[in-house]
PDB file of C-alpha atoms in Angstrom:
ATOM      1  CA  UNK N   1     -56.729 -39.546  49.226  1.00 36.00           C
ATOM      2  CA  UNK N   2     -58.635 -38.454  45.829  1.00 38.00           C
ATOM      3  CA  UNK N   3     -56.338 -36.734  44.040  1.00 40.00           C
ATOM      4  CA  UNK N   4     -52.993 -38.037  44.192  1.00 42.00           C
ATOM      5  CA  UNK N   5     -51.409 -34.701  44.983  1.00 44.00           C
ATOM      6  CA  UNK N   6     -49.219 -33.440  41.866  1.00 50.00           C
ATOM      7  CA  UNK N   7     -50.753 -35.652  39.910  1.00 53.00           C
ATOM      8  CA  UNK N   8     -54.240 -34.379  39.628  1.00 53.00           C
ATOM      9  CA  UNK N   9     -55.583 -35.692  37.067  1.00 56.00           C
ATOM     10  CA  UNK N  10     -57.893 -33.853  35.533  1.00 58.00           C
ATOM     11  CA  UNK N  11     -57.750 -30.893  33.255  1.00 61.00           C
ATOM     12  CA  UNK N  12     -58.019 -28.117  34.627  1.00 64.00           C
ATOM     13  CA  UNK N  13     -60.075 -25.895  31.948  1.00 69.00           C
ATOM     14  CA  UNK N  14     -63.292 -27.556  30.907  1.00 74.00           C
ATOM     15  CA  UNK N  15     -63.818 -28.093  26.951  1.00 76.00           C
ATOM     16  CA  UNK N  16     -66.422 -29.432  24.885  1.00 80.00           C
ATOM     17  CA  UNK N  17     -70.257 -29.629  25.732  1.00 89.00           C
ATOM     18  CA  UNK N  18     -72.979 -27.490  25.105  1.00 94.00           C
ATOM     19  CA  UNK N  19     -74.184 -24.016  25.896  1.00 92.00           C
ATOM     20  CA  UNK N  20     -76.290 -22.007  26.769  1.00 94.00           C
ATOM     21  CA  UNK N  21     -79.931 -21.759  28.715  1.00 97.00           C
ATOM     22  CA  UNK N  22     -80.856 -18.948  30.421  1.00 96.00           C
ATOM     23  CA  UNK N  23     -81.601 -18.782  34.154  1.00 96.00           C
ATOM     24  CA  UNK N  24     -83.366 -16.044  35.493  1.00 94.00           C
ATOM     25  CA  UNK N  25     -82.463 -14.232  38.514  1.00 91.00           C
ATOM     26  CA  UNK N  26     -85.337 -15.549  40.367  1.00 91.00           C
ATOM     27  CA  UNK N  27     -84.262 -19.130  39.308  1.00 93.00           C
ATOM     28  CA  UNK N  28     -80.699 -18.646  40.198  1.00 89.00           C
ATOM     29  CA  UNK N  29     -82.004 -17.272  43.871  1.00 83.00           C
ATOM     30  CA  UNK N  30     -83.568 -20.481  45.235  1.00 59.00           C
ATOM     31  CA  UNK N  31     -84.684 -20.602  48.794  1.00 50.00           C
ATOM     32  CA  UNK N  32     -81.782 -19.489  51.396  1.00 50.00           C
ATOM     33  CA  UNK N  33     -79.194 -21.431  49.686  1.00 49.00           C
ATOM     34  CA  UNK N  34     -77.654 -18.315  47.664  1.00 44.00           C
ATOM     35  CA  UNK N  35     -78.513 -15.916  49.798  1.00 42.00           C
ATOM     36  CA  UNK N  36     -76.000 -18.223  52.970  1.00 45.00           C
ATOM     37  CA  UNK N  37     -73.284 -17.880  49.914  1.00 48.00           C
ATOM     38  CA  UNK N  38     -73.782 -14.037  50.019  1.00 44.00           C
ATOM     39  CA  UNK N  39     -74.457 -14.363  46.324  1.00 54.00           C
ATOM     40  CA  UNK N  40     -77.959 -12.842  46.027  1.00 59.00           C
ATOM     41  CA  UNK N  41     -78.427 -12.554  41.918  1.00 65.00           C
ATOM     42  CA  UNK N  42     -79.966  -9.254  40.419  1.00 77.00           C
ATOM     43  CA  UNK N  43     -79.275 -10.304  36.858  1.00 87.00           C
ATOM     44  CA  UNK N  44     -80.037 -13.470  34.605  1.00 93.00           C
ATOM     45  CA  UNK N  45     -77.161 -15.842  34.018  1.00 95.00           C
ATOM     46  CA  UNK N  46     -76.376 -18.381  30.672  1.00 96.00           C
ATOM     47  CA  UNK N  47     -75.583 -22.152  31.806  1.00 97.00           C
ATOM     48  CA  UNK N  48     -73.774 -24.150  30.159  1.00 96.00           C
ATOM     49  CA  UNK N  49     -71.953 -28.116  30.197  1.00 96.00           C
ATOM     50  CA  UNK N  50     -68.850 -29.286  29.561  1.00 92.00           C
ATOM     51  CA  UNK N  51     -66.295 -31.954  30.067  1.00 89.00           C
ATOM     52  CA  UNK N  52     -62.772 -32.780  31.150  1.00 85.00           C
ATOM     53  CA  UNK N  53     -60.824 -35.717  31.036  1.00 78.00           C
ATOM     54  CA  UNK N  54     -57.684 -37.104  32.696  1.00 71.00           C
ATOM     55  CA  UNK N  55     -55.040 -36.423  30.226  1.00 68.00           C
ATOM     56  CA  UNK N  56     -52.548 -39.047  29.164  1.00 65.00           C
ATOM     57  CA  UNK N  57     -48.881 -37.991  30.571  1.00 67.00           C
ATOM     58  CA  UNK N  58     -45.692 -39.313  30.060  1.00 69.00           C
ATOM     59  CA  UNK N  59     -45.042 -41.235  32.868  1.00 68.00           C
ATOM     60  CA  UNK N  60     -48.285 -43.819  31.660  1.00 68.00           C
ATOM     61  CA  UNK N  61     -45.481 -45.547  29.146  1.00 76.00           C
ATOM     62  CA  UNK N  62     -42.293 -45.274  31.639  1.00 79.00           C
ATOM     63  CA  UNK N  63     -41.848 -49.520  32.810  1.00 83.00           C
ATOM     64  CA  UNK N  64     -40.275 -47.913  36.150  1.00 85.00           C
ATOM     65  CA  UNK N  65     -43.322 -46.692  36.750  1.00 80.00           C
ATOM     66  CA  UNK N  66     -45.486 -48.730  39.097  1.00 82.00           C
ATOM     67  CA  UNK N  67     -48.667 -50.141  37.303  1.00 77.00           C
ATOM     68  CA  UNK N  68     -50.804 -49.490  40.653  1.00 76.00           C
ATOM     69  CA  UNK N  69     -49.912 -45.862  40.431  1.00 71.00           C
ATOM     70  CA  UNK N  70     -51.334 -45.673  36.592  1.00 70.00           C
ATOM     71  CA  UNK N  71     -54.377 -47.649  37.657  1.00 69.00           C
ATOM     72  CA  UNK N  72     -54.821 -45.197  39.914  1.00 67.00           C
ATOM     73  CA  UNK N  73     -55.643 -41.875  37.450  1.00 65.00           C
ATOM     74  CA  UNK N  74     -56.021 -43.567  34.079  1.00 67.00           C
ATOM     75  CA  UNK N  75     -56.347 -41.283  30.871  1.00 69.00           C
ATOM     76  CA  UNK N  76     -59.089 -40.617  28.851  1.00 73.00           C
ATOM     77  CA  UNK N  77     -61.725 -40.874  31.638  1.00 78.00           C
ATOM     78  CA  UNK N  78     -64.275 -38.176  31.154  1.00 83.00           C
ATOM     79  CA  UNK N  79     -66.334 -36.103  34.054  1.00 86.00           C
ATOM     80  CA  UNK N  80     -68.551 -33.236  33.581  1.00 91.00           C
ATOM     81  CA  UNK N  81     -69.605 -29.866  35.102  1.00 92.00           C
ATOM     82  CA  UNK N  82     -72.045 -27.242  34.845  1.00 95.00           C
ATOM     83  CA  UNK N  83     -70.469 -23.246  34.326  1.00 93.00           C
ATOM     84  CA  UNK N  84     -72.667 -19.964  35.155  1.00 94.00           C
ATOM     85  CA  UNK N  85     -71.087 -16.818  33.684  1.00 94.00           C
ATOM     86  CA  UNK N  86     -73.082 -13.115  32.759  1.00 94.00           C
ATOM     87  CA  UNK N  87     -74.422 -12.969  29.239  1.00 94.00           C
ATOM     88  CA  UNK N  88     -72.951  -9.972  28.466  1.00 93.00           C
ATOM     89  CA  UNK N  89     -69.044  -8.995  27.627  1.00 93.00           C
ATOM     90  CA  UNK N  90     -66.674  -9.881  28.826  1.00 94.00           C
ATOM     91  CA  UNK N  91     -68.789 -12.981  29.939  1.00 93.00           C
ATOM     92  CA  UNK N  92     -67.280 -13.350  33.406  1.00 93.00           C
ATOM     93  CA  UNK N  93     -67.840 -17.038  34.585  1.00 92.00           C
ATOM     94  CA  UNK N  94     -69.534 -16.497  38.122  1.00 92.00           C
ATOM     95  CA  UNK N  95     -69.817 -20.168  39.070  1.00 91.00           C
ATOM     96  CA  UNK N  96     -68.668 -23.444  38.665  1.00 91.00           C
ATOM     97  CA  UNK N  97     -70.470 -27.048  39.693  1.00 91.00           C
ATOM     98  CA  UNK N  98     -68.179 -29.632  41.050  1.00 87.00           C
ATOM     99  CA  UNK N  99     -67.313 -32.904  38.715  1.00 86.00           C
ATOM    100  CA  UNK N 100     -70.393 -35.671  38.219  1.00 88.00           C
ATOM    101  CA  UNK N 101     -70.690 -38.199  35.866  1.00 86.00           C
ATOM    102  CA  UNK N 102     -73.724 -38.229  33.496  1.00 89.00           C
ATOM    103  CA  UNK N 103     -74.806 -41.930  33.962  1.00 86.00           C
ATOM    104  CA  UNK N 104     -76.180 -45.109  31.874  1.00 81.00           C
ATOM    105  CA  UNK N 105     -79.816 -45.665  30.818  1.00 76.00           C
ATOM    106  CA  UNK N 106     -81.326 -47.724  33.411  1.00 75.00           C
ATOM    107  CA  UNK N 107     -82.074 -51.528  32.679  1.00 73.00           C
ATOM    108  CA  UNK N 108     -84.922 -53.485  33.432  1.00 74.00           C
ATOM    109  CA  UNK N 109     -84.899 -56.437  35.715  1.00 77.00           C
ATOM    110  CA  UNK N 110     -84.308 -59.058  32.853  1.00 77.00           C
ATOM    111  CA  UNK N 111     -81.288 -56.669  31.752  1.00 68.00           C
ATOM    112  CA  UNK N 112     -82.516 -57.075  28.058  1.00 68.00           C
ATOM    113  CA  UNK N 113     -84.411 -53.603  27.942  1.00 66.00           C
ATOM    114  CA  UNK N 114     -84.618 -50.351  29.321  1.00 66.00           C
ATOM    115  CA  UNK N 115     -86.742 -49.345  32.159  1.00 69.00           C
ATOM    116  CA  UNK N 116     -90.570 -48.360  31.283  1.00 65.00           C
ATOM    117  CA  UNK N 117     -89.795 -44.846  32.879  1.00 64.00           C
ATOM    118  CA  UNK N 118     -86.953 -44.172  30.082  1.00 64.00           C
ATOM    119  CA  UNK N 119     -89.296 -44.274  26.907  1.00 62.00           C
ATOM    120  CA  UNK N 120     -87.923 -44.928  23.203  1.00 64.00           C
ATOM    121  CA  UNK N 121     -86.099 -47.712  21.535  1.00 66.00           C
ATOM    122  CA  UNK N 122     -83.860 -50.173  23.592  1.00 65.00           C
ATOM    123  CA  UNK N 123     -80.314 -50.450  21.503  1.00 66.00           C
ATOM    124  CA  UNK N 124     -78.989 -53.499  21.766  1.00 67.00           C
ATOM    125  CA  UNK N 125     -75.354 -52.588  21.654  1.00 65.00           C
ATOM    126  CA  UNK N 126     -75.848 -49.818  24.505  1.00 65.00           C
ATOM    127  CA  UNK N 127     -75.155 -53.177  26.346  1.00 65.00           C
ATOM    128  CA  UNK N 128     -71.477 -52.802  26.223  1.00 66.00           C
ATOM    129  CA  UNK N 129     -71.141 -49.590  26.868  1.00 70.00           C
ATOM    130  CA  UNK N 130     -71.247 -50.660  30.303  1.00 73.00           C
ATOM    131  CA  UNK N 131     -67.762 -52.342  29.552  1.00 74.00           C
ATOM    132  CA  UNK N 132     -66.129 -49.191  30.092  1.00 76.00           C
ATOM    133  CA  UNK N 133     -67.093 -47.653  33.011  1.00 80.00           C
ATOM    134  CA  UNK N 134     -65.159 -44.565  34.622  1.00 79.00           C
ATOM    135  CA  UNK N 135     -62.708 -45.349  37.242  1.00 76.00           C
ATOM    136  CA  UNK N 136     -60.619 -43.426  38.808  1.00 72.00           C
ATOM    137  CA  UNK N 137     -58.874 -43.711  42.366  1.00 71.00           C
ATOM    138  CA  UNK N 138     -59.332 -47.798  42.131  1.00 73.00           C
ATOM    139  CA  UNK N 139     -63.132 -46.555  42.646  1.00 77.00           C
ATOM    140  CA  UNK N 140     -65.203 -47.763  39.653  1.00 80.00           C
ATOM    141  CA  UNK N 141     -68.106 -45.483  38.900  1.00 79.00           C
ATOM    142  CA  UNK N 142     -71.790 -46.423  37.645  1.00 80.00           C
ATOM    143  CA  UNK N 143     -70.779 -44.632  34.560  1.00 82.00           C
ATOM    144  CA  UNK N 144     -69.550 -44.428  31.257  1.00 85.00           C
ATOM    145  CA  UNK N 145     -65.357 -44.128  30.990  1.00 83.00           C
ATOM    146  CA  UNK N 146     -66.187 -41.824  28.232  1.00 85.00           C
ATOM    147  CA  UNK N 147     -69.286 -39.118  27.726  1.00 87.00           C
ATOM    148  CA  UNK N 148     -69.267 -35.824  25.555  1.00 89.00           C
ATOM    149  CA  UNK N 149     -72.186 -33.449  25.780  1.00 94.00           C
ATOM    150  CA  UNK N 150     -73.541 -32.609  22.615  1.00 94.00           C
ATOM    151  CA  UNK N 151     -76.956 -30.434  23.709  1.00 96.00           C
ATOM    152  CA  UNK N 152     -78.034 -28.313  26.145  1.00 97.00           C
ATOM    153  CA  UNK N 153     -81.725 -26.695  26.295  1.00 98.00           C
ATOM    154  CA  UNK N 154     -85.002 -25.939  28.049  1.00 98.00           C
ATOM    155  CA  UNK N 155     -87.469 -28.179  27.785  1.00 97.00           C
ATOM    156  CA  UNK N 156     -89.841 -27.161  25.388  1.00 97.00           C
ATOM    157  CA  UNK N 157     -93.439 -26.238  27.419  1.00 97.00           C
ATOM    158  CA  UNK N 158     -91.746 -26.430  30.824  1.00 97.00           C
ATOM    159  CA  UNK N 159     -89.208 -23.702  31.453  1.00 96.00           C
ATOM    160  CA  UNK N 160     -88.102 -25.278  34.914  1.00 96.00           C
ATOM    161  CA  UNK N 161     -86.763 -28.543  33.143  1.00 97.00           C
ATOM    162  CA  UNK N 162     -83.959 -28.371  30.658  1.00 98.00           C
ATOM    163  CA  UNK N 163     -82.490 -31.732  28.544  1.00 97.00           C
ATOM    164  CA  UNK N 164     -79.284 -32.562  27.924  1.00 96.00           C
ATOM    165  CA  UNK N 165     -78.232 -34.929  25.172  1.00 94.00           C
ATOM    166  CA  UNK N 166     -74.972 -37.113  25.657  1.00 93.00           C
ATOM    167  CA  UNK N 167     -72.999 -39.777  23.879  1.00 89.00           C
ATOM    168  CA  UNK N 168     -71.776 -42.609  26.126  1.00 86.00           C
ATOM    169  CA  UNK N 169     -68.422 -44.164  25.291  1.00 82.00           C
ATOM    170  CA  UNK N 170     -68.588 -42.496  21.551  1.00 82.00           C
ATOM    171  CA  UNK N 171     -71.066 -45.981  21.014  1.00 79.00           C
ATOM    172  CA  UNK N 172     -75.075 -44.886  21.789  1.00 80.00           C
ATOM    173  CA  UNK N 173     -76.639 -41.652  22.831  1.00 83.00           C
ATOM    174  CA  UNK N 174     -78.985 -40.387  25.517  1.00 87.00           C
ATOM    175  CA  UNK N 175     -81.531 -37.648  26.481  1.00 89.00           C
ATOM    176  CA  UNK N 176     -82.377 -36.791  29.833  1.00 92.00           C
ATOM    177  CA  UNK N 177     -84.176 -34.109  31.697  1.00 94.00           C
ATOM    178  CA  UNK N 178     -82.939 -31.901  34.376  1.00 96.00           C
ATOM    179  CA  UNK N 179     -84.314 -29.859  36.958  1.00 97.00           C
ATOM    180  CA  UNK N 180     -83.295 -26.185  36.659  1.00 97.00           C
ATOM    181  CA  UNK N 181     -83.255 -26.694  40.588  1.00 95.00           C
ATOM    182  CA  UNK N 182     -81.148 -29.126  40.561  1.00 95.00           C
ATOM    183  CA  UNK N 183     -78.378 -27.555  38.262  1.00 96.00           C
ATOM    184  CA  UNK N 184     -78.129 -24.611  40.915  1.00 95.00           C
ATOM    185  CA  UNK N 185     -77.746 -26.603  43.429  1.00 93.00           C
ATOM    186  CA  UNK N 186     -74.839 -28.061  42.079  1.00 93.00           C
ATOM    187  CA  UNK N 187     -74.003 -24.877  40.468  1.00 93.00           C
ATOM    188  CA  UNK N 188     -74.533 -23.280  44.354  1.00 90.00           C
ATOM    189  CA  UNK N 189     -73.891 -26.279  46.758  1.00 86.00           C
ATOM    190  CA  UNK N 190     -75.069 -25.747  50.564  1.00 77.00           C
ATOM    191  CA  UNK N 191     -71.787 -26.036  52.816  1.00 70.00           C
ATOM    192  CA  UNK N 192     -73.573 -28.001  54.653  1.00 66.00           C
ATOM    193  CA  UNK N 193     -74.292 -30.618  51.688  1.00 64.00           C
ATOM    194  CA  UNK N 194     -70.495 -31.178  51.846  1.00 55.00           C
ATOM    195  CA  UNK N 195     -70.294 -32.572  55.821  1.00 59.00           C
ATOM    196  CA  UNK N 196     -69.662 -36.360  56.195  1.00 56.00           C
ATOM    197  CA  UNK N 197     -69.779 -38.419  58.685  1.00 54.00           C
TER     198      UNK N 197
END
């Protein structure tokens, strides 16, 4: 079971992040996806990015509490999403991605730099952000236990990319690029994305 049933962990209301880009209507209405969802767009839409965290409750400092059930949701662990809403008043949010975790900059083979793909400066210290890495469930993540949004845009040049700028684990920072694609897909998942096996 992911969420342990009262005890869901996470906030409910996202906070924090960045906003907005604009996504046309013929962005938002990729291939057959929306149009399955019966949610055909005639209008543009702003995007934005925020976070939520488990929130620290009560029960983390009770000793009768068992310490396997606070491993299980521990506080302060960070997820993000993706919200569409109309850029007009009263700004009605009209969708809503699911949680993902924005991830760590890739390593090279050595582990002493980044990969040649990821460009820049290698930080040192970005090491040990990898310390703290978001778990939740007793499932540990390839993540950061901590990462806050800070910018949102289009990519300068190519309107079908945007970038996102993040801190991991309030330590190093990190830009990366993002399909517009991609962000209504989450934004817009295909039911039939969600069938396991």
């Amino acid at each position: 079971e992911w969420f342990p049933g009262e005890d869901a962990p996470f906030k409910e209301s996202a906070h924090g992040g960045a906003c907005c880009v604009s996504f046309s209507a013929e962005e938002l209405n990729l291939g057959d996806r929306t149009m399955k969802s019966k949610s055909q767009h005639r209008e543009s839409l702003l995007v934005g990015i925020g976070h939520t965290k488990v929130i620290w409750k009560p029960w983390y400092s009770r000793k009768n509490v068992a310490q396997e059930r606070k491993d299980r949701v521990p506080h302060t662990h960070y997820v993000t999403l993706f919200y569409a809403f109309d850029p007009y008043p009263p700004f009605q949010v009209r969708a809503r991605s699911g949680y993902f975790c924005l991830g760590h900059a890739p390593l090279n083979n050595n582990g002493d730099g980044l990969e040649p793909s990821e460009g820049g400066m290698f930080n040192p210290h970005s090491i040990l952000t990898r310390n703290r890495q978001l778990l939740q469930n007793n499932i540990t993540f390839g993540c950061p236990q901590m990462s806050f949004v800070s910018s949102f845009t289009q990519k300068a040049g190519d309107s079908s990319k945007t970038v996102i700028g993040y801190g991991l684990n309030d330590c190093t920072g990190r830009l990366v690029e993002v399909e517009k694609d991609e962000i209504v897909r989450l934004l817009y998942p295909d039911p039939m994305d969600m069938i396991f096996d």
